[in-house]
Amino acid sequence: MLNMRSTRQPGGGTTAAPPSDLTARARIRDGAIRLFGEHGFGVGLRAIAQEAGVSVGLVAHHFGSKDGLREACDAHVLSALNEARRAADVSGPSGAMITQLAAVAEFAPLVAYVFRSVQAGGQLARDFVEHAAADAAAFLERSAASGLVRPSRDEVARARALTSQSIGSLALELALDPPGPGESMSEAIERYVERYTAPLLELYTDGLFTDSSMLDAYLEYERAHPPPTPSSGSPKTPETPRPRPRKATHDQHQ
């Protein structure tokens, strides 16, 4: 799940600070996050400058280009989400969760930005997801060490799966049920959080299967069909796909 809470930034401001309390650079960055999240990355620098109350020249002075601005937005959003995860280390999972839920409306623009970033694709989107998965893996390792979550046989793979499912679930929800007339992207994300928080917490807490038979069967299949390893120095060739597990037929269940 994507976590949201008020976060203090290196410049002394917070993502929720009044615009007048922020530096010009921070106002530009935060204005860009809001507009990119609401309307996508087609928003121009002139609109961002107007949102921040500065000139287009000042945007270029601080960030160089639109790509430079987006990279700064990426770093800020990832930092904010990381700060939210670290809150669980300090205040405990339940206290952090209540704080984050109370701040959903305030920090929905960050989640909207994540959605737009993945929707846009490209190298920046790939880098963003890679960083998000790495941050999630570090959080899960700390959480497993503290007893908050169960350890995994492959922490990196689990973090990547959770990151993909979290972002993918949001993307699917917004594609099938986008903001309605007069509804902002942030309001649509609030609706998403309200709809899925309880069932996801139940799934993460209680689990789904009643025993390990399906996992055991798949791990046995993996051991029997390891992926091919290319020989050292040989040119790369497309991997031969492993045979897929056969689906049980109706007769096999009789």
mmCIF file of C-alpha atoms in Angstrom:
data_model
loop_
_atom_site.group_PDB
_atom_site.id
_atom_site.type_symbol
_atom_site.label_atom_id
_atom_site.label_comp_id
_atom_site.label_asym_id
_atom_site.label_seq_id
_atom_site.Cartn_x
_atom_site.Cartn_y
_atom_site.Cartn_z
ATOM 1 C CA MET A 1 0.000 0.000 0.000
ATOM 2 C CA LEU A 2 1.112 3.560 -0.612
ATOM 3 C CA ASN A 3 1.631 5.379 2.667
ATOM 4 C CA MET A 4 0.922 9.077 3.186
ATOM 5 C CA ARG A 5 1.684 11.412 6.068
ATOM 6 C CA SER A 6 3.090 14.877 6.750
ATOM 7 C CA THR A 7 6.826 14.807 6.117
ATOM 8 C CA ARG A 8 9.568 17.268 6.970
ATOM 9 C CA GLN A 9 11.889 18.019 4.074
ATOM 10 C CA PRO A 10 15.595 18.935 4.092
ATOM 11 C CA GLY A 11 14.796 22.578 3.349
ATOM 12 C CA GLY A 12 12.764 22.873 6.537
ATOM 13 C CA GLY A 13 9.327 22.783 4.938
ATOM 14 C CA THR A 14 6.752 20.071 4.770
ATOM 15 C CA THR A 15 4.659 18.823 1.921
ATOM 16 C CA ALA A 16 1.711 20.397 3.714
ATOM 17 C CA ALA A 17 3.308 23.755 4.526
ATOM 18 C CA PRO A 18 1.612 26.936 3.309
ATOM 19 C CA PRO A 19 3.179 28.100 0.004
ATOM 20 C CA SER A 20 4.411 31.316 1.645
ATOM 21 C CA ASP A 21 6.543 29.267 4.068
ATOM 22 C CA LEU A 22 8.460 27.504 1.289
ATOM 23 C CA THR A 23 11.444 28.584 -0.771
ATOM 24 C CA ALA A 24 10.838 29.431 -4.432
ATOM 25 C CA ARG A 25 12.444 26.127 -5.450
ATOM 26 C CA ALA A 26 10.145 24.173 -3.118
ATOM 27 C CA ARG A 27 7.067 26.095 -4.315
ATOM 28 C CA ILE A 28 7.934 25.269 -7.925
ATOM 29 C CA ARG A 29 8.507 21.596 -7.094
ATOM 30 C CA ASP A 30 5.321 21.247 -5.042
ATOM 31 C CA GLY A 31 3.276 23.121 -7.643
ATOM 32 C CA ALA A 32 4.631 20.800 -10.323
ATOM 33 C CA ILE A 33 3.723 17.729 -8.251
ATOM 34 C CA ARG A 34 0.160 19.000 -7.857
ATOM 35 C CA LEU A 35 -0.292 19.865 -11.543
ATOM 36 C CA PHE A 36 1.452 16.756 -12.875
ATOM 37 C CA GLY A 37 -0.670 14.576 -10.580
ATOM 38 C CA GLU A 38 -3.896 16.300 -11.545
ATOM 39 C CA HIS A 39 -3.368 16.718 -15.304
ATOM 40 C CA GLY A 40 -0.405 14.568 -16.352
ATOM 41 C CA PHE A 41 3.054 15.443 -17.603
ATOM 42 C CA GLY A 42 1.776 17.442 -20.546
ATOM 43 C CA VAL A 43 1.495 20.452 -18.225
ATOM 44 C CA GLY A 44 3.873 23.173 -19.400
ATOM 45 C CA LEU A 45 6.454 25.151 -17.453
ATOM 46 C CA ARG A 46 4.417 28.338 -17.828
ATOM 47 C CA ALA A 47 1.468 26.778 -15.959
ATOM 48 C CA ILE A 48 3.818 25.461 -13.275
ATOM 49 C CA ALA A 49 5.429 28.877 -12.875
ATOM 50 C CA GLN A 50 1.998 30.461 -12.527
ATOM 51 C CA GLU A 51 0.993 27.875 -9.911
ATOM 52 C CA ALA A 52 4.150 28.650 -7.908
ATOM 53 C CA GLY A 53 3.890 32.419 -8.358
ATOM 54 C CA VAL A 54 7.267 32.741 -10.105
ATOM 55 C CA SER A 55 8.600 33.427 -13.594
ATOM 56 C CA VAL A 56 9.349 30.733 -16.174
ATOM 57 C CA GLY A 57 12.955 31.897 -16.077
ATOM 58 C CA LEU A 58 13.182 31.085 -12.373
ATOM 59 C CA VAL A 59 11.901 27.558 -13.044
ATOM 60 C CA ALA A 60 14.674 27.108 -15.621
ATOM 61 C CA HIS A 61 17.218 28.627 -13.226
ATOM 62 C CA HIS A 62 16.440 26.104 -10.476
ATOM 63 C CA PHE A 63 15.802 22.957 -12.538
ATOM 64 C CA GLY A 64 17.320 23.542 -15.973
ATOM 65 C CA SER A 65 14.579 21.794 -17.911
ATOM 66 C CA LYS A 66 11.245 20.064 -17.523
ATOM 67 C CA ASP A 67 13.045 16.716 -17.201
ATOM 68 C CA GLY A 68 15.202 18.190 -14.444
ATOM 69 C CA LEU A 69 12.081 19.404 -12.662
ATOM 70 C CA ARG A 70 10.465 16.008 -12.962
ATOM 71 C CA GLU A 71 13.548 14.292 -11.544
ATOM 72 C CA ALA A 72 13.369 16.633 -8.538
ATOM 73 C CA CYS A 73 9.667 15.816 -8.137
ATOM 74 C CA ASP A 74 10.442 12.087 -8.303
ATOM 75 C CA ALA A 75 13.062 12.403 -5.565
ATOM 76 C CA HIS A 76 10.745 14.446 -3.344
ATOM 77 C CA VAL A 77 7.786 12.064 -3.678
ATOM 78 C CA LEU A 78 9.961 9.024 -2.962
ATOM 79 C CA SER A 79 11.429 10.799 0.070
ATOM 80 C CA ALA A 80 7.944 11.613 1.375
ATOM 81 C CA LEU A 81 6.737 8.027 0.971
ATOM 82 C CA ASN A 82 9.917 6.772 2.657
ATOM 83 C CA GLU A 83 9.311 9.113 5.571
ATOM 84 C CA ALA A 84 5.826 7.663 5.918
ATOM 85 C CA ARG A 85 7.228 4.146 6.108
ATOM 86 C CA ARG A 86 9.779 5.204 8.713
ATOM 87 C CA ALA A 87 6.918 6.512 10.863
ATOM 88 C CA ALA A 88 5.918 2.894 11.478
ATOM 89 C CA ASP A 89 9.381 2.270 12.949
ATOM 90 C CA VAL A 90 8.936 5.140 15.429
ATOM 91 C CA SER A 91 5.270 5.262 16.416
ATOM 92 C CA GLY A 92 4.310 1.675 15.704
ATOM 93 C CA PRO A 93 2.240 0.451 12.763
ATOM 94 C CA SER A 94 -1.197 1.298 14.142
ATOM 95 C CA GLY A 95 -0.290 4.832 15.199
ATOM 96 C CA ALA A 96 1.410 5.549 11.882
ATOM 97 C CA MET A 97 -1.528 4.166 9.930
ATOM 98 C CA ILE A 98 -4.049 6.388 11.752
ATOM 99 C CA THR A 99 -1.864 9.432 11.098
ATOM 100 C CA GLN A 100 -1.591 8.535 7.420
ATOM 101 C CA LEU A 101 -5.310 7.914 6.996
ATOM 102 C CA ALA A 102 -6.069 11.265 8.604
ATOM 103 C CA ALA A 103 -3.758 12.920 6.076
ATOM 104 C CA VAL A 104 -5.093 11.165 2.961
ATOM 105 C CA ALA A 105 -6.674 14.313 1.522
ATOM 106 C CA GLU A 106 -3.527 16.288 2.226
ATOM 107 C CA PHE A 107 -1.149 13.838 0.577
ATOM 108 C CA ALA A 108 -3.257 12.390 -2.210
ATOM 109 C CA PRO A 109 -1.341 14.653 -4.669
ATOM 110 C CA LEU A 110 1.768 12.548 -4.012
ATOM 111 C CA VAL A 111 -0.087 9.357 -4.892
ATOM 112 C CA ALA A 112 -1.615 11.022 -7.954
ATOM 113 C CA TYR A 113 1.924 11.867 -9.037
ATOM 114 C CA VAL A 114 2.957 8.212 -8.665
ATOM 115 C CA PHE A 115 0.030 7.188 -10.866
ATOM 116 C CA ARG A 116 0.890 9.745 -13.551
ATOM 117 C CA SER A 117 4.549 8.767 -13.497
ATOM 118 C CA VAL A 118 3.816 5.113 -14.166
ATOM 119 C CA GLN A 119 1.097 5.979 -16.676
ATOM 120 C CA ALA A 120 3.584 8.082 -18.675
ATOM 121 C CA GLY A 121 6.134 5.267 -18.909
ATOM 122 C CA GLY A 122 9.679 5.864 -20.139
ATOM 123 C CA GLN A 123 12.995 5.833 -18.307
ATOM 124 C CA LEU A 124 11.934 8.203 -15.534
ATOM 125 C CA ALA A 125 8.968 5.953 -14.755
ATOM 126 C CA ARG A 126 11.200 2.859 -14.724
ATOM 127 C CA ASP A 127 13.691 4.599 -12.451
ATOM 128 C CA PHE A 128 10.875 5.719 -10.158
ATOM 129 C CA VAL A 129 9.494 2.192 -9.767
ATOM 130 C CA GLU A 130 13.007 0.766 -9.248
ATOM 131 C CA HIS A 131 13.661 3.265 -6.454
ATOM 132 C CA ALA A 132 10.229 2.617 -4.930
ATOM 133 C CA ALA A 133 10.838 -1.157 -4.921
ATOM 134 C CA ALA A 134 14.299 -0.705 -3.379
ATOM 135 C CA ASP A 135 12.872 1.551 -0.674
ATOM 136 C CA ALA A 136 10.112 -0.981 0.023
ATOM 137 C CA ALA A 137 12.672 -3.799 0.313
ATOM 138 C CA ALA A 138 14.686 -1.809 2.858
ATOM 139 C CA PHE A 139 11.525 -1.063 4.849
ATOM 140 C CA LEU A 140 10.437 -4.711 4.829
ATOM 141 C CA GLU A 141 13.870 -5.852 5.973
ATOM 142 C CA ARG A 142 13.744 -3.429 8.908
ATOM 143 C CA SER A 143 10.184 -4.478 9.671
ATOM 144 C CA ALA A 144 11.077 -8.172 9.611
ATOM 145 C CA ALA A 145 14.004 -7.519 11.952
ATOM 146 C CA SER A 146 11.718 -5.672 14.385
ATOM 147 C CA GLY A 147 9.009 -8.342 14.236
ATOM 148 C CA LEU A 148 6.430 -6.172 12.455
ATOM 149 C CA VAL A 149 6.201 -8.416 9.371
ATOM 150 C CA ARG A 150 7.126 -11.996 8.612
ATOM 151 C CA PRO A 151 10.517 -12.454 6.918
ATOM 152 C CA SER A 152 10.532 -13.524 3.277
ATOM 153 C CA ARG A 153 12.564 -16.164 1.475
ATOM 154 C CA ASP A 154 13.281 -13.404 -1.091
ATOM 155 C CA GLU A 155 12.812 -9.924 0.360
ATOM 156 C CA VAL A 156 13.678 -8.104 -2.866
ATOM 157 C CA ALA A 157 11.193 -10.127 -4.911
ATOM 158 C CA ARG A 158 8.468 -9.625 -2.303
ATOM 159 C CA ALA A 159 9.074 -5.872 -2.257
ATOM 160 C CA ARG A 160 8.928 -5.696 -6.045
ATOM 161 C CA ALA A 161 5.679 -7.687 -6.112
ATOM 162 C CA LEU A 162 4.056 -5.483 -3.469
ATOM 163 C CA THR A 163 5.198 -2.311 -5.241
ATOM 164 C CA SER A 164 3.863 -3.514 -8.589
ATOM 165 C CA GLN A 165 0.549 -4.612 -7.089
ATOM 166 C CA SER A 166 0.124 -1.383 -5.147
ATOM 167 C CA ILE A 167 0.788 0.919 -8.094
ATOM 168 C CA GLY A 168 -1.004 -1.368 -10.545
ATOM 169 C CA SER A 169 -4.112 -1.543 -8.367
ATOM 170 C CA LEU A 170 -4.270 2.247 -8.220
ATOM 171 C CA ALA A 171 -3.724 2.564 -11.973
ATOM 172 C CA LEU A 172 -6.493 0.059 -12.714
ATOM 173 C CA GLU A 173 -8.903 1.761 -10.323
ATOM 174 C CA LEU A 174 -8.324 5.183 -11.885
ATOM 175 C CA ALA A 175 -8.561 3.775 -15.413
ATOM 176 C CA LEU A 176 -11.903 2.055 -14.746
ATOM 177 C CA ASP A 177 -13.327 4.665 -12.378
ATOM 178 C CA PRO A 178 -11.631 7.987 -13.200
ATOM 179 C CA PRO A 179 -12.475 11.277 -11.501
ATOM 180 C CA GLY A 180 -16.066 12.249 -12.242
ATOM 181 C CA PRO A 181 -17.361 15.681 -13.235
ATOM 182 C CA GLY A 182 -16.099 18.223 -10.733
ATOM 183 C CA GLU A 183 -13.992 15.614 -8.914
ATOM 184 C CA SER A 184 -10.236 16.079 -8.624
ATOM 185 C CA MET A 185 -7.653 13.326 -9.002
ATOM 186 C CA SER A 186 -6.892 13.691 -5.294
ATOM 187 C CA GLU A 187 -10.551 13.092 -4.427
ATOM 188 C CA ALA A 188 -10.595 9.984 -6.622
ATOM 189 C CA ILE A 189 -7.565 8.681 -4.743
ATOM 190 C CA GLU A 190 -9.283 9.323 -1.410
ATOM 191 C CA ARG A 191 -12.150 7.196 -2.712
ATOM 192 C CA TYR A 192 -9.673 4.443 -3.663
ATOM 193 C CA VAL A 193 -8.086 4.479 -0.185
ATOM 194 C CA GLU A 194 -11.485 4.244 1.519
ATOM 195 C CA ARG A 195 -12.500 1.343 -0.716
ATOM 196 C CA TYR A 196 -9.419 -0.843 -0.355
ATOM 197 C CA THR A 197 -7.730 -0.140 2.992
ATOM 198 C CA ALA A 198 -9.788 -2.625 5.050
ATOM 199 C CA PRO A 199 -9.648 -5.589 2.622
ATOM 200 C CA LEU A 200 -5.920 -5.097 2.028
ATOM 201 C CA LEU A 201 -5.163 -4.922 5.739
ATOM 202 C CA GLU A 202 -7.186 -8.104 6.239
ATOM 203 C CA LEU A 203 -5.273 -9.834 3.445
ATOM 204 C CA TYR A 204 -1.868 -8.720 4.755
ATOM 205 C CA THR A 205 -2.766 -9.601 8.361
ATOM 206 C CA ASP A 206 -4.719 -12.864 8.073
ATOM 207 C CA GLY A 207 -3.402 -14.166 4.762
ATOM 208 C CA LEU A 208 -5.494 -15.978 2.163
ATOM 209 C CA PHE A 209 -4.708 -19.685 1.926
ATOM 210 C CA THR A 210 -5.297 -22.002 4.866
ATOM 211 C CA ASP A 211 -2.111 -24.014 4.263
ATOM 212 C CA SER A 212 1.119 -23.883 2.240
ATOM 213 C CA SER A 213 0.235 -26.538 -0.349
ATOM 214 C CA MET A 214 0.066 -24.151 -3.331
ATOM 215 C CA LEU A 215 3.360 -22.454 -2.440
ATOM 216 C CA ASP A 216 5.024 -25.806 -1.798
ATOM 217 C CA ALA A 217 3.855 -27.102 -5.187
ATOM 218 C CA TYR A 218 5.174 -24.045 -7.008
ATOM 219 C CA LEU A 219 8.555 -24.144 -5.243
ATOM 220 C CA GLU A 220 8.853 -27.821 -6.169
ATOM 221 C CA TYR A 221 8.070 -26.898 -9.784
ATOM 222 C CA GLU A 222 10.768 -24.194 -9.704
ATOM 223 C CA ARG A 223 13.331 -26.669 -8.370
ATOM 224 C CA ALA A 224 12.452 -29.135 -11.132
ATOM 225 C CA HIS A 225 12.622 -26.482 -13.878
ATOM 226 C CA PRO A 226 15.402 -24.004 -13.054
ATOM 227 C CA PRO A 227 15.854 -21.160 -15.552
ATOM 228 C CA PRO A 228 18.665 -21.740 -18.089
ATOM 229 C CA THR A 229 21.997 -20.140 -17.214
ATOM 230 C CA PRO A 230 23.910 -18.687 -20.215
ATOM 231 C CA SER A 231 27.499 -19.913 -20.470
ATOM 232 C CA SER A 232 30.223 -17.385 -19.647
ATOM 233 C CA GLY A 233 31.341 -15.331 -22.633
ATOM 234 C CA SER A 234 28.625 -16.663 -24.922
ATOM 235 C CA PRO A 235 26.401 -14.190 -26.759
ATOM 236 C CA LYS A 236 23.048 -13.555 -25.189
ATOM 237 C CA THR A 237 20.218 -15.529 -26.733
ATOM 238 C CA PRO A 238 16.535 -15.358 -25.938
ATOM 239 C CA GLU A 239 15.694 -17.514 -22.955
ATOM 240 C CA THR A 240 13.880 -20.727 -23.682
ATOM 241 C CA PRO A 241 10.688 -20.490 -21.677
ATOM 242 C CA ARG A 242 10.310 -23.007 -18.905
ATOM 243 C CA PRO A 243 7.438 -25.451 -19.283
ATOM 244 C CA ARG A 244 4.361 -24.080 -17.577
ATOM 245 C CA PRO A 245 2.681 -26.091 -14.810
ATOM 246 C CA ARG A 246 -0.137 -28.134 -16.283
ATOM 247 C CA LYS A 247 -3.603 -27.135 -15.239
ATOM 248 C CA ALA A 248 -5.621 -29.838 -13.578
ATOM 249 C CA THR A 249 -8.375 -31.132 -15.845
ATOM 250 C CA HIS A 250 -11.889 -31.904 -14.765
ATOM 251 C CA ASP A 251 -11.125 -35.644 -14.958
ATOM 252 C CA GLN A 252 -8.170 -35.230 -12.585
ATOM 253 C CA HIS A 253 -10.526 -33.910 -9.924
ATOM 254 C CA GLN A 254 -12.885 -36.869 -10.181
#
